[in-house]
């Protein structure tokens, strides 16, 4: 009798919580839809050609997968606030990698926990058996984060789970056998990225385990076997959001494997950043060519950068995108309705350097769709700060400039506004490095780490400074020397920068060529 009443009470509880969950889900999605239609994307500091959520908190890109003409972008999302909280997967799609359409939230927290970062694949051969009507399912692989377990001080509160969609990512079902990889008693155990490994006919999952990654393999995305781990002896930094993929070395037939890894703390310019290793992978074990990890971006604002799955072979690119912020100050930046944006999508390339291989990133060619008519700059020698674009209505730019590399002094570009705020991008001969200085670029009072001058290392010294720059209302992306040194920085001026000057300090800035290309907004 007692047992029975407890059972009924339990059943009532389950029904109630299911109903509660349903109603939060739909009201949250109504809210997302309302906010999306309400915003005109014209608020102060709103990115004009970068993806940002209509409202509330966003961090890492998740589940990036291409399917039938659509680039899916899921993301860490908290729909109830502008700071981090119970994580959902927000969802957007693009058909051209430039314009984005918001879709309803894809994954909600459940009894197993919050939905942390992860990836998605198309299960072409339906190895999971989760497909319907002879169509390959879309499978999301993510970390469940059990907040109650974390609060209770346990260690095993993160585990890998999956969800599947049979309607092109529009609706999702969590797999009944979750988690697919339970936690073996390790506190940081998260951010699974999955690829299909053709030679071994296996799925490969790589995820972060505190200061290393672990690799698991599976025939069907459901049953996983531990294969190996990779870390650097003595490195005790927290690793997150890994990605492992093959990439052909530009201009050769050689293929190497790249392990992207996001690192919390001790990034080159402070806080969090995305780094990488290059090496080989045999289907079980990753071996790095060097013990040292390099940086994929020297700016402070490209974290959790990972790549799209299932880009068609006819395209063949390895496309990546990162979260354009930094855990040092992400929750404090002065935007009111939403927080954070994504970087521009980039294509990744490998090139041989003197001592091994390095990664290059370039903005995707699709961005040309935003370009208005170009102004070509004639070669000219500048001996002091000189205006090349007078204050104008236009505030979104792509700028391509080539300067001769000076032996002494500093050359570069300054973007400024009528309030006297400015952002400098420079090359300094004494350091032989590139710099982005945002100390005078607007609000910085929200966090002591924000106002800073960031240094970008140049792996390959040449005679020229070749810059491709994308300037939005709250960010700049510098692709220097064909993507060999990349810097992504955010900033918050009172009004968008609308004047451009050439900097020549203690030297002559010899502009060899240049193009100023006004851009259209995407919203
Ligand atoms: C990285 C990260 C991930 C985690 C997610 C939680 O920014 O900390 O490791 O899955 O954010 O939102």
Short mmCIF file of N, CA and C in Angstrom, two decimals, residues 309-424:
data_model
loop_
_atom_site.label_atom_id
_atom_site.label_comp_id
_atom_site.label_asym_id
_atom_site.label_seq_id
_atom_site.Cartn_x
_atom_site.Cartn_y
_atom_site.Cartn_z
N UNK A 309 31.29 20.25 -39.84
CA UNK A 309 31.30 18.87 -40.29
C UNK A 309 30.56 18.78 -41.63
N UNK A 310 30.91 17.76 -42.40
CA UNK A 310 30.15 17.39 -43.61
C UNK A 310 30.11 18.45 -44.71
N UNK A 311 31.13 19.29 -44.77
CA UNK A 311 31.24 20.19 -45.94
C UNK A 311 31.46 19.27 -47.15
N UNK A 312 30.68 19.43 -48.23
CA UNK A 312 30.79 18.50 -49.36
C UNK A 312 32.21 18.45 -49.93
N UNK A 313 32.60 17.26 -50.42
CA UNK A 313 33.94 17.08 -50.97
C UNK A 313 34.17 18.01 -52.15
N UNK A 314 33.11 18.34 -52.88
CA UNK A 314 33.26 19.24 -54.03
C UNK A 314 33.68 20.64 -53.57
N UNK A 315 33.38 20.99 -52.36
CA UNK A 315 33.83 22.26 -51.79
C UNK A 315 35.23 22.04 -51.20
N UNK A 316 35.35 21.07 -50.32
CA UNK A 316 36.65 20.64 -49.83
C UNK A 316 37.29 21.53 -48.78
N UNK A 317 36.64 22.64 -48.41
CA UNK A 317 37.28 23.52 -47.43
C UNK A 317 37.08 23.01 -46.00
N UNK A 318 37.95 23.41 -45.12
CA UNK A 318 37.77 23.19 -43.69
C UNK A 318 37.37 24.55 -43.13
N UNK A 319 36.11 24.68 -42.73
CA UNK A 319 35.57 25.98 -42.34
C UNK A 319 35.39 26.05 -40.83
N UNK A 320 35.79 27.16 -40.27
CA UNK A 320 35.78 27.30 -38.81
C UNK A 320 35.11 28.61 -38.40
N UNK A 321 34.74 28.65 -37.14
CA UNK A 321 34.17 29.86 -36.58
C UNK A 321 34.34 29.79 -35.06
N UNK A 322 34.57 30.93 -34.42
CA UNK A 322 34.79 30.94 -32.97
C UNK A 322 33.85 31.90 -32.27
N UNK A 323 33.86 31.81 -30.97
CA UNK A 323 33.07 32.73 -30.13
C UNK A 323 33.89 34.00 -29.96
N UNK A 324 33.33 35.14 -30.33
CA UNK A 324 34.10 36.38 -30.36
C UNK A 324 34.04 37.08 -28.99
N UNK A 325 34.64 36.40 -28.00
CA UNK A 325 34.73 37.01 -26.68
C UNK A 325 35.81 36.28 -25.89
N UNK A 326 35.87 36.59 -24.60
CA UNK A 326 36.93 36.07 -23.75
C UNK A 326 36.33 35.92 -22.35
N UNK A 327 36.54 34.75 -21.73
CA UNK A 327 35.92 34.52 -20.42
C UNK A 327 36.36 35.55 -19.38
N UNK A 328 37.46 36.27 -19.64
CA UNK A 328 37.89 37.31 -18.68
C UNK A 328 36.82 38.37 -18.45
N UNK A 329 36.08 38.71 -19.53
CA UNK A 329 35.13 39.82 -19.41
C UNK A 329 33.81 39.60 -20.14
N UNK A 330 33.62 38.41 -20.72
CA UNK A 330 32.45 38.16 -21.58
C UNK A 330 31.13 38.54 -20.91
N UNK A 331 31.03 38.30 -19.61
CA UNK A 331 29.74 38.52 -18.94
C UNK A 331 29.55 39.97 -18.51
N UNK A 332 30.55 40.80 -18.80
CA UNK A 332 30.48 42.20 -18.36
C UNK A 332 30.47 43.20 -19.51
N UNK A 333 30.63 42.74 -20.73
CA UNK A 333 30.73 43.70 -21.84
C UNK A 333 29.46 44.54 -21.93
N UNK A 334 29.60 45.82 -22.34
CA UNK A 334 28.46 46.75 -22.25
C UNK A 334 27.46 46.66 -23.40
N UNK A 335 26.86 45.49 -23.59
CA UNK A 335 25.72 45.40 -24.51
C UNK A 335 24.52 45.08 -23.63
N UNK A 336 23.38 45.66 -23.97
CA UNK A 336 22.27 45.56 -23.02
C UNK A 336 21.37 44.37 -23.21
N UNK A 337 21.02 44.10 -24.46
CA UNK A 337 19.98 43.12 -24.70
C UNK A 337 20.54 41.71 -24.89
N UNK A 338 21.73 41.64 -25.45
CA UNK A 338 22.34 40.34 -25.76
C UNK A 338 23.80 40.39 -25.35
N UNK A 339 24.44 39.22 -25.30
CA UNK A 339 25.88 39.23 -25.07
C UNK A 339 26.57 38.27 -26.01
N UNK A 340 27.53 38.80 -26.73
CA UNK A 340 28.48 38.08 -27.58
C UNK A 340 28.02 37.90 -29.03
N UNK A 341 29.03 37.68 -29.85
CA UNK A 341 28.83 37.43 -31.28
C UNK A 341 29.82 36.34 -31.68
N UNK A 342 29.68 35.83 -32.90
CA UNK A 342 30.65 34.86 -33.43
C UNK A 342 31.63 35.59 -34.34
N UNK A 343 32.81 35.00 -34.54
CA UNK A 343 33.76 35.54 -35.51
C UNK A 343 33.19 35.35 -36.91
N UNK A 344 33.82 35.93 -37.89
CA UNK A 344 33.47 35.61 -39.28
C UNK A 344 33.87 34.16 -39.53
N UNK A 345 33.14 33.46 -40.41
CA UNK A 345 33.59 32.12 -40.80
C UNK A 345 34.92 32.23 -41.56
N UNK A 346 35.79 31.26 -41.30
CA UNK A 346 37.13 31.29 -41.90
C UNK A 346 37.44 29.95 -42.53
N UNK A 347 38.26 29.94 -43.57
CA UNK A 347 38.75 28.67 -44.09
C UNK A 347 40.16 28.46 -43.53
N UNK A 348 40.46 27.22 -43.18
CA UNK A 348 41.75 26.91 -42.57
C UNK A 348 42.67 26.26 -43.59
N UNK A 349 43.94 26.59 -43.52
CA UNK A 349 44.93 26.07 -44.47
C UNK A 349 46.21 25.75 -43.72
N UNK A 350 46.96 24.78 -44.26
CA UNK A 350 48.26 24.45 -43.65
C UNK A 350 49.35 24.91 -44.59
N UNK A 351 50.39 25.48 -44.04
CA UNK A 351 51.52 25.83 -44.91
C UNK A 351 52.81 25.42 -44.21
N UNK A 352 53.83 25.06 -45.01
CA UNK A 352 55.10 24.67 -44.40
C UNK A 352 55.84 25.91 -43.89
N UNK A 353 56.31 25.87 -42.66
CA UNK A 353 57.15 26.94 -42.12
C UNK A 353 58.58 26.37 -42.01
N UNK A 354 59.51 27.18 -41.52
CA UNK A 354 60.89 26.69 -41.45
C UNK A 354 61.01 25.45 -40.58
N UNK A 355 60.21 25.39 -39.54
CA UNK A 355 60.32 24.28 -38.59
C UNK A 355 59.00 23.54 -38.45
N UNK A 356 58.48 23.07 -39.55
CA UNK A 356 57.23 22.30 -39.46
C UNK A 356 56.11 22.98 -40.21
N UNK A 357 54.90 22.88 -39.68
CA UNK A 357 53.73 23.40 -40.39
C UNK A 357 53.00 24.40 -39.50
N UNK A 358 52.31 25.33 -40.14
CA UNK A 358 51.50 26.28 -39.39
C UNK A 358 50.13 26.40 -40.05
N UNK A 359 49.17 26.85 -39.22
CA UNK A 359 47.81 27.02 -39.69
C UNK A 359 47.62 28.47 -40.16
N UNK A 360 46.92 28.62 -41.27
CA UNK A 360 46.53 29.95 -41.74
C UNK A 360 45.02 29.99 -41.71
N UNK A 361 44.42 31.14 -41.42
CA UNK A 361 42.97 31.28 -41.59
C UNK A 361 42.67 32.47 -42.47
N UNK A 362 41.70 32.29 -43.34
CA UNK A 362 41.27 33.36 -44.24
C UNK A 362 39.77 33.53 -44.13
N UNK A 363 39.30 34.77 -44.25
CA UNK A 363 37.84 34.96 -44.24
C UNK A 363 37.25 34.24 -45.45
N UNK A 364 36.06 33.67 -45.31
CA UNK A 364 35.51 32.91 -46.44
C UNK A 364 35.18 33.84 -47.62
N UNK A 365 35.36 33.31 -48.83
CA UNK A 365 35.16 34.10 -50.05
C UNK A 365 33.72 34.60 -50.17
N UNK A 366 32.78 33.87 -49.54
CA UNK A 366 31.35 34.24 -49.63
C UNK A 366 31.09 35.66 -49.14
N UNK A 367 31.98 36.18 -48.27
CA UNK A 367 31.77 37.52 -47.70
C UNK A 367 31.80 38.61 -48.76
N UNK A 368 32.33 38.28 -49.94
CA UNK A 368 32.36 39.25 -51.05
C UNK A 368 30.94 39.73 -51.39
N UNK A 369 29.94 38.92 -51.02
CA UNK A 369 28.54 39.30 -51.29
C UNK A 369 28.17 40.61 -50.59
N UNK A 370 28.93 41.00 -49.56
CA UNK A 370 28.60 42.22 -48.82
C UNK A 370 29.30 43.45 -49.37
N UNK A 371 30.19 43.25 -50.33
CA UNK A 371 31.06 44.35 -50.75
C UNK A 371 30.36 45.34 -51.67
N UNK A 372 30.51 46.62 -51.33
CA UNK A 372 30.06 47.68 -52.23
C UNK A 372 31.23 48.04 -53.15
N UNK A 373 31.10 49.15 -53.89
CA UNK A 373 32.17 49.43 -54.86
C UNK A 373 33.47 49.84 -54.16
N UNK A 374 34.57 49.36 -54.70
CA UNK A 374 35.87 49.52 -54.05
C UNK A 374 36.54 50.84 -54.45
N UNK A 375 37.33 51.38 -53.55
CA UNK A 375 38.19 52.51 -53.90
C UNK A 375 39.62 52.01 -53.86
N UNK A 376 40.34 52.19 -54.96
CA UNK A 376 41.73 51.73 -54.98
C UNK A 376 42.63 52.85 -54.49
N UNK A 377 43.55 52.52 -53.61
CA UNK A 377 44.51 53.52 -53.10
C UNK A 377 45.77 53.48 -53.95
N UNK A 378 46.26 54.64 -54.36
CA UNK A 378 47.51 54.63 -55.13
C UNK A 378 48.69 54.55 -54.18
N UNK A 379 49.79 53.97 -54.68
CA UNK A 379 50.98 53.89 -53.85
C UNK A 379 51.37 55.29 -53.37
N UNK A 380 51.75 55.40 -52.11
CA UNK A 380 52.07 56.71 -51.56
C UNK A 380 52.91 56.56 -50.30
N UNK A 381 53.77 57.56 -50.06
CA UNK A 381 54.57 57.56 -48.83
C UNK A 381 53.97 58.57 -47.85
N UNK A 382 53.63 58.10 -46.66
CA UNK A 382 53.05 58.97 -45.64
C UNK A 382 54.10 59.23 -44.57
N UNK A 383 54.24 60.50 -44.16
CA UNK A 383 55.28 60.80 -43.17
C UNK A 383 54.70 61.16 -41.80
N UNK A 384 53.36 61.30 -41.73
CA UNK A 384 52.73 61.52 -40.43
C UNK A 384 51.29 61.00 -40.51
N UNK A 385 50.59 61.08 -39.39
CA UNK A 385 49.19 60.60 -39.35
C UNK A 385 48.37 61.31 -40.43
N UNK A 386 47.81 60.56 -41.38
CA UNK A 386 47.14 61.17 -42.53
C UNK A 386 45.79 60.49 -42.77
N UNK A 387 44.77 61.32 -42.94
CA UNK A 387 43.42 60.78 -43.17
C UNK A 387 43.31 60.19 -44.58
N UNK A 388 42.83 58.97 -44.68
CA UNK A 388 42.57 58.41 -46.01
C UNK A 388 41.07 58.22 -46.26
N UNK A 389 40.30 58.12 -45.18
CA UNK A 389 38.83 58.14 -45.34
C UNK A 389 38.29 59.17 -44.35
N UNK A 390 37.75 60.26 -44.88
CA UNK A 390 37.20 61.34 -44.02
C UNK A 390 35.95 60.83 -43.33
N UNK A 391 35.58 61.44 -42.19
CA UNK A 391 34.38 61.00 -41.49
C UNK A 391 33.21 60.89 -42.45
N UNK A 392 32.54 59.75 -42.39
CA UNK A 392 31.47 59.48 -43.37
C UNK A 392 30.34 58.72 -42.69
N UNK A 393 29.29 58.49 -43.43
CA UNK A 393 28.17 57.70 -42.92
C UNK A 393 28.53 56.23 -42.85
N UNK A 394 29.48 55.84 -43.69
CA UNK A 394 29.85 54.42 -43.79
C UNK A 394 30.67 54.00 -42.57
N UNK A 395 30.31 52.86 -41.98
CA UNK A 395 31.03 52.43 -40.78
C UNK A 395 31.44 50.96 -40.83
N UNK A 396 31.16 50.29 -41.93
CA UNK A 396 31.50 48.87 -42.06
C UNK A 396 32.47 48.73 -43.23
N UNK A 397 33.63 48.13 -42.95
CA UNK A 397 34.64 48.11 -44.00
C UNK A 397 35.39 46.79 -44.09
N UNK A 398 35.82 46.49 -45.31
CA UNK A 398 36.95 45.59 -45.51
C UNK A 398 38.05 46.47 -46.07
N UNK A 399 39.25 46.32 -45.54
CA UNK A 399 40.38 47.11 -46.01
C UNK A 399 41.52 46.19 -46.37
N UNK A 400 42.02 46.31 -47.58
CA UNK A 400 43.19 45.50 -47.94
C UNK A 400 44.33 46.46 -48.22
N UNK A 401 45.39 46.35 -47.42
CA UNK A 401 46.52 47.27 -47.62
C UNK A 401 47.84 46.50 -47.58
N UNK A 402 48.78 46.97 -48.38
CA UNK A 402 50.14 46.44 -48.33
C UNK A 402 51.10 47.59 -48.09
N UNK A 403 51.86 47.50 -47.00
CA UNK A 403 52.89 48.49 -46.70
C UNK A 403 54.26 47.83 -46.88
N UNK A 404 55.26 48.62 -47.27
CA UNK A 404 56.63 48.12 -47.20
C UNK A 404 56.99 48.01 -45.73
N UNK A 405 57.77 47.00 -45.38
CA UNK A 405 58.11 46.82 -43.96
C UNK A 405 59.21 47.80 -43.57
N UNK A 406 58.95 48.70 -42.64
CA UNK A 406 59.97 49.69 -42.30
C UNK A 406 61.08 49.08 -41.42
N UNK A 407 62.26 49.67 -41.49
CA UNK A 407 63.39 49.21 -40.66
C UNK A 407 63.28 49.76 -39.25
N UNK A 408 62.68 50.95 -39.17
CA UNK A 408 62.49 51.57 -37.86
C UNK A 408 61.07 52.11 -37.76
N UNK A 409 60.64 52.44 -36.54
CA UNK A 409 59.35 53.12 -36.36
C UNK A 409 58.14 52.20 -36.47
N UNK A 410 56.99 52.86 -36.58
CA UNK A 410 55.71 52.15 -36.55
C UNK A 410 54.83 52.62 -37.70
N UNK A 411 54.24 51.67 -38.40
CA UNK A 411 53.29 52.05 -39.45
C UNK A 411 51.97 51.31 -39.18
N UNK A 412 50.89 51.85 -39.73
CA UNK A 412 49.62 51.14 -39.53
C UNK A 412 48.42 51.97 -39.89
N UNK A 413 47.28 51.59 -39.30
CA UNK A 413 46.01 52.25 -39.59
C UNK A 413 45.31 52.60 -38.29
N UNK A 414 44.62 53.74 -38.31
CA UNK A 414 43.82 54.14 -37.15
C UNK A 414 42.36 54.30 -37.60
N UNK A 415 41.45 53.69 -36.84
CA UNK A 415 40.02 53.84 -37.06
C UNK A 415 39.49 54.71 -35.91
N UNK A 416 38.75 55.78 -36.24
CA UNK A 416 38.33 56.67 -35.16
C UNK A 416 36.91 57.18 -35.37
N UNK A 417 36.39 57.85 -34.33
CA UNK A 417 35.04 58.42 -34.42
C UNK A 417 35.07 59.87 -33.96
N UNK A 418 33.96 60.61 -34.13
CA UNK A 418 33.95 62.03 -33.76
C UNK A 418 34.18 62.25 -32.27
N UNK A 419 33.96 61.24 -31.43
CA UNK A 419 34.18 61.40 -29.99
C UNK A 419 35.66 61.34 -29.65
N UNK A 420 36.51 61.13 -30.66
CA UNK A 420 37.96 61.09 -30.41
C UNK A 420 38.44 59.71 -29.96
N UNK A 421 37.58 58.71 -30.03
CA UNK A 421 38.01 57.35 -29.68
C UNK A 421 38.65 56.71 -30.91
N UNK A 422 39.63 55.85 -30.69
CA UNK A 422 40.29 55.23 -31.84
C UNK A 422 40.88 53.87 -31.51
N UNK A 423 41.05 53.10 -32.57
CA UNK A 423 41.63 51.76 -32.49
C UNK A 423 42.80 51.74 -33.48
N UNK A 424 43.98 51.31 -33.01
CA UNK A 424 45.15 51.29 -33.89
C UNK A 424 45.56 49.86 -34.23
#
